[in-house]
C-alpha positions in Angstrom: 3.9 -31.5 4.6 1.3 -29.0 3.3 1.6 -26.8 6.3 5.4 -26.7 6.1 5.2 -25.7 2.4 2.7 -22.9 3.3 4.9 -21.6 6.2 8.1 -21.6 4.0 6.2 -19.7 1.2 4.9 -17.2 3.7 8.5 -16.6 5.0 9.8 -15.9 1.6 7.0 -13.5 0.9 7.5 -11.9 4.3 11.2 -11.2 3.3 10.0 -9.8 -0.1 7.6 -7.4 1.7 10.4 -6.5 4.1 12.6 -5.3 1.1 9.6 -3.3 -0.4 9.0 -1.6 3.0 12.7 -0.8 3.3 12.7 0.9 -0.1 9.7 3.0 1.0 11.4 3.8 4.3 14.5 4.9 2.5 12.3 7.3 0.4 10.8 8.9 3.6 7.7 6.8 4.1 8.1 6.4 7.9 4.6 5.3 8.9 4.4 1.6 7.9 2.2 -1.3 8.7 1.6 -4.8 7.2 -0.6 -7.9 7.6 -0.3 -11.4 6.3 -3.3 -13.2 4.9 -4.4 -16.6 3.7 -6.6 -16.1 0.6 -8.8 -18.8 -0.9 -9.4 -18.0 -4.6 -12.5 -15.9 -5.2 -13.2 -15.2 -1.5 -12.7 -11.6 -0.4 -11.1 -10.8 2.9 -12.0 -7.4 4.5 -10.3 -5.6 7.4 -9.8 -2.1 8.8 -6.6 0.0 8.7 -5.9 3.1 10.7 -3.1 5.0 8.9 -3.5 8.4 10.8 -4.2 12.0 9.8 -2.5 14.2 7.2 -0.5 11.5 5.5 0.1 10.5 1.9 1.4 7.2 0.5 0.5 3.8 -0.9 -1.5 0.7 0.0 0.1 -2.4 -1.6 -0.8 -6.0 -1.9 1.8 -8.8 -2.5 0.5 -12.2 -3.5 2.4 -15.5 -2.9 3.8 -17.7 -5.7 0.6 -19.1 -6.9 -1.4 -15.7 -6.9 -1.8 -14.5 -10.5 -4.3 -11.8 -10.0 -4.9 -9.8 -6.8 -7.7 -7.3 -6.5 -7.2 -4.5 -3.9 -9.9 -2.1 -2.8 -9.7 0.8 -0.3 -12.8 2.6 1.1 -13.2 5.4 3.6 -12.8 9.1 4.0 -14.7 9.7 0.8 -12.3 7.4 -1.1 -13.3 4.3 -3.1 -10.3 3.1 -5.0 -10.2 -0.3 -6.7 -7.2 -1.9 -8.4 -8.6 -4.5 -10.8 -5.8 -4.9 -13.4 -4.4 -8.4 -13.5 -1.4 -8.0 -11.2 0.0 -9.9 -8.2 1.5 -6.7 -6.7 -1.3 -4.0 -6.8 -0.4 -0.4 -5.6 -3.0 2.2 -4.6 -1.9 5.8 -4.0 -4.0 7.8 -1.4 -3.9 10.6 1.1 -5.6 10.8 4.4 -7.6 13.8 5.6 -7.2 16.0 8.7 -9.0 13.6 11.0 -7.8 10.0 11.7 -10.4 7.6 10.5 -10.6 3.9 9.7 -10.3 2.7 6.1 -11.8 -0.6 4.9 -9.5 -2.8 2.8 -10.8 -5.7 0.7 -8.4 -8.2 -0.8 -9.5 -10.9 -3.3 -7.3 -13.5 -5.1 -9.2 -13.6 -8.4 -6.9 -16.1 -10.2 -4.2 -18.6 -9.2 -1.5 -20.5 -11.0 -0.7 -24.2 -10.9 -4.3 -25.2 -10.0 -3.9 -23.7 -6.6 -7.1 -22.9 -4.6 -5.5 -20.7 -1.9 -2.2 -19.0 -1.2 -0.7 -16.4 1.2 -0.5 -12.7 0.6 0.6 -9.6 2.4 -1.1 -6.2 2.5 1.0 -3.2 3.7 0.9 0.6 3.6 3.7 3.1 3.6 2.8 6.7 4.5 4.6 10.0 5.1 3.4 13.4 6.3 1.8 15.6 3.6 4.2 18.3 2.6 2.4 21.6 2.4 3.6 23.9 -0.4 3.4 27.5 0.7 3.1 29.9 -2.1 4.0 33.5 -1.9 0.8 35.4 -2.9 2.5 38.9 -2.9 5.2 39.3 -5.5 8.3 41.1 -4.3 9.2 44.4 -5.9 12.5 44.2 -7.9 15.5 45.7 -6.2 16.7 48.9 -7.9 20.2 47.8 -7.6 19.5 44.7 -9.7 17.3 46.5 -12.3 19.8 49.4 -12.7 17.4 52.2 -11.8 
């Protein structure tokens, strides 16, 4: 019975993450990835992600029904970003550098509801290419027809 309940909760959470990713995809975040996890309370889970080079976007965590506080940490490429606010849906904004490298992600369920000791969670990222803004460093001379000279 417990396994059936966990699988059904995992499916509902998967559908919720699908809708989040679809919203990001609609906004132009075309490089996406996700991973489902089983998180015992207070025990960190660490893994590597490989988002690619010259991308910007978000790394998100989505806790199951019993997860009250999900801590998310991203390390690599000179970054060390930690989301420690009490939230079951943390979002970290980051950008990758010119070389593709591995980033370390640590997820910890710090607090749970209903006396739960573990629950499922998803971690996903949504990235898009970095848009370079090209500035004109040489101002154009005004046209004499416009200025009336």
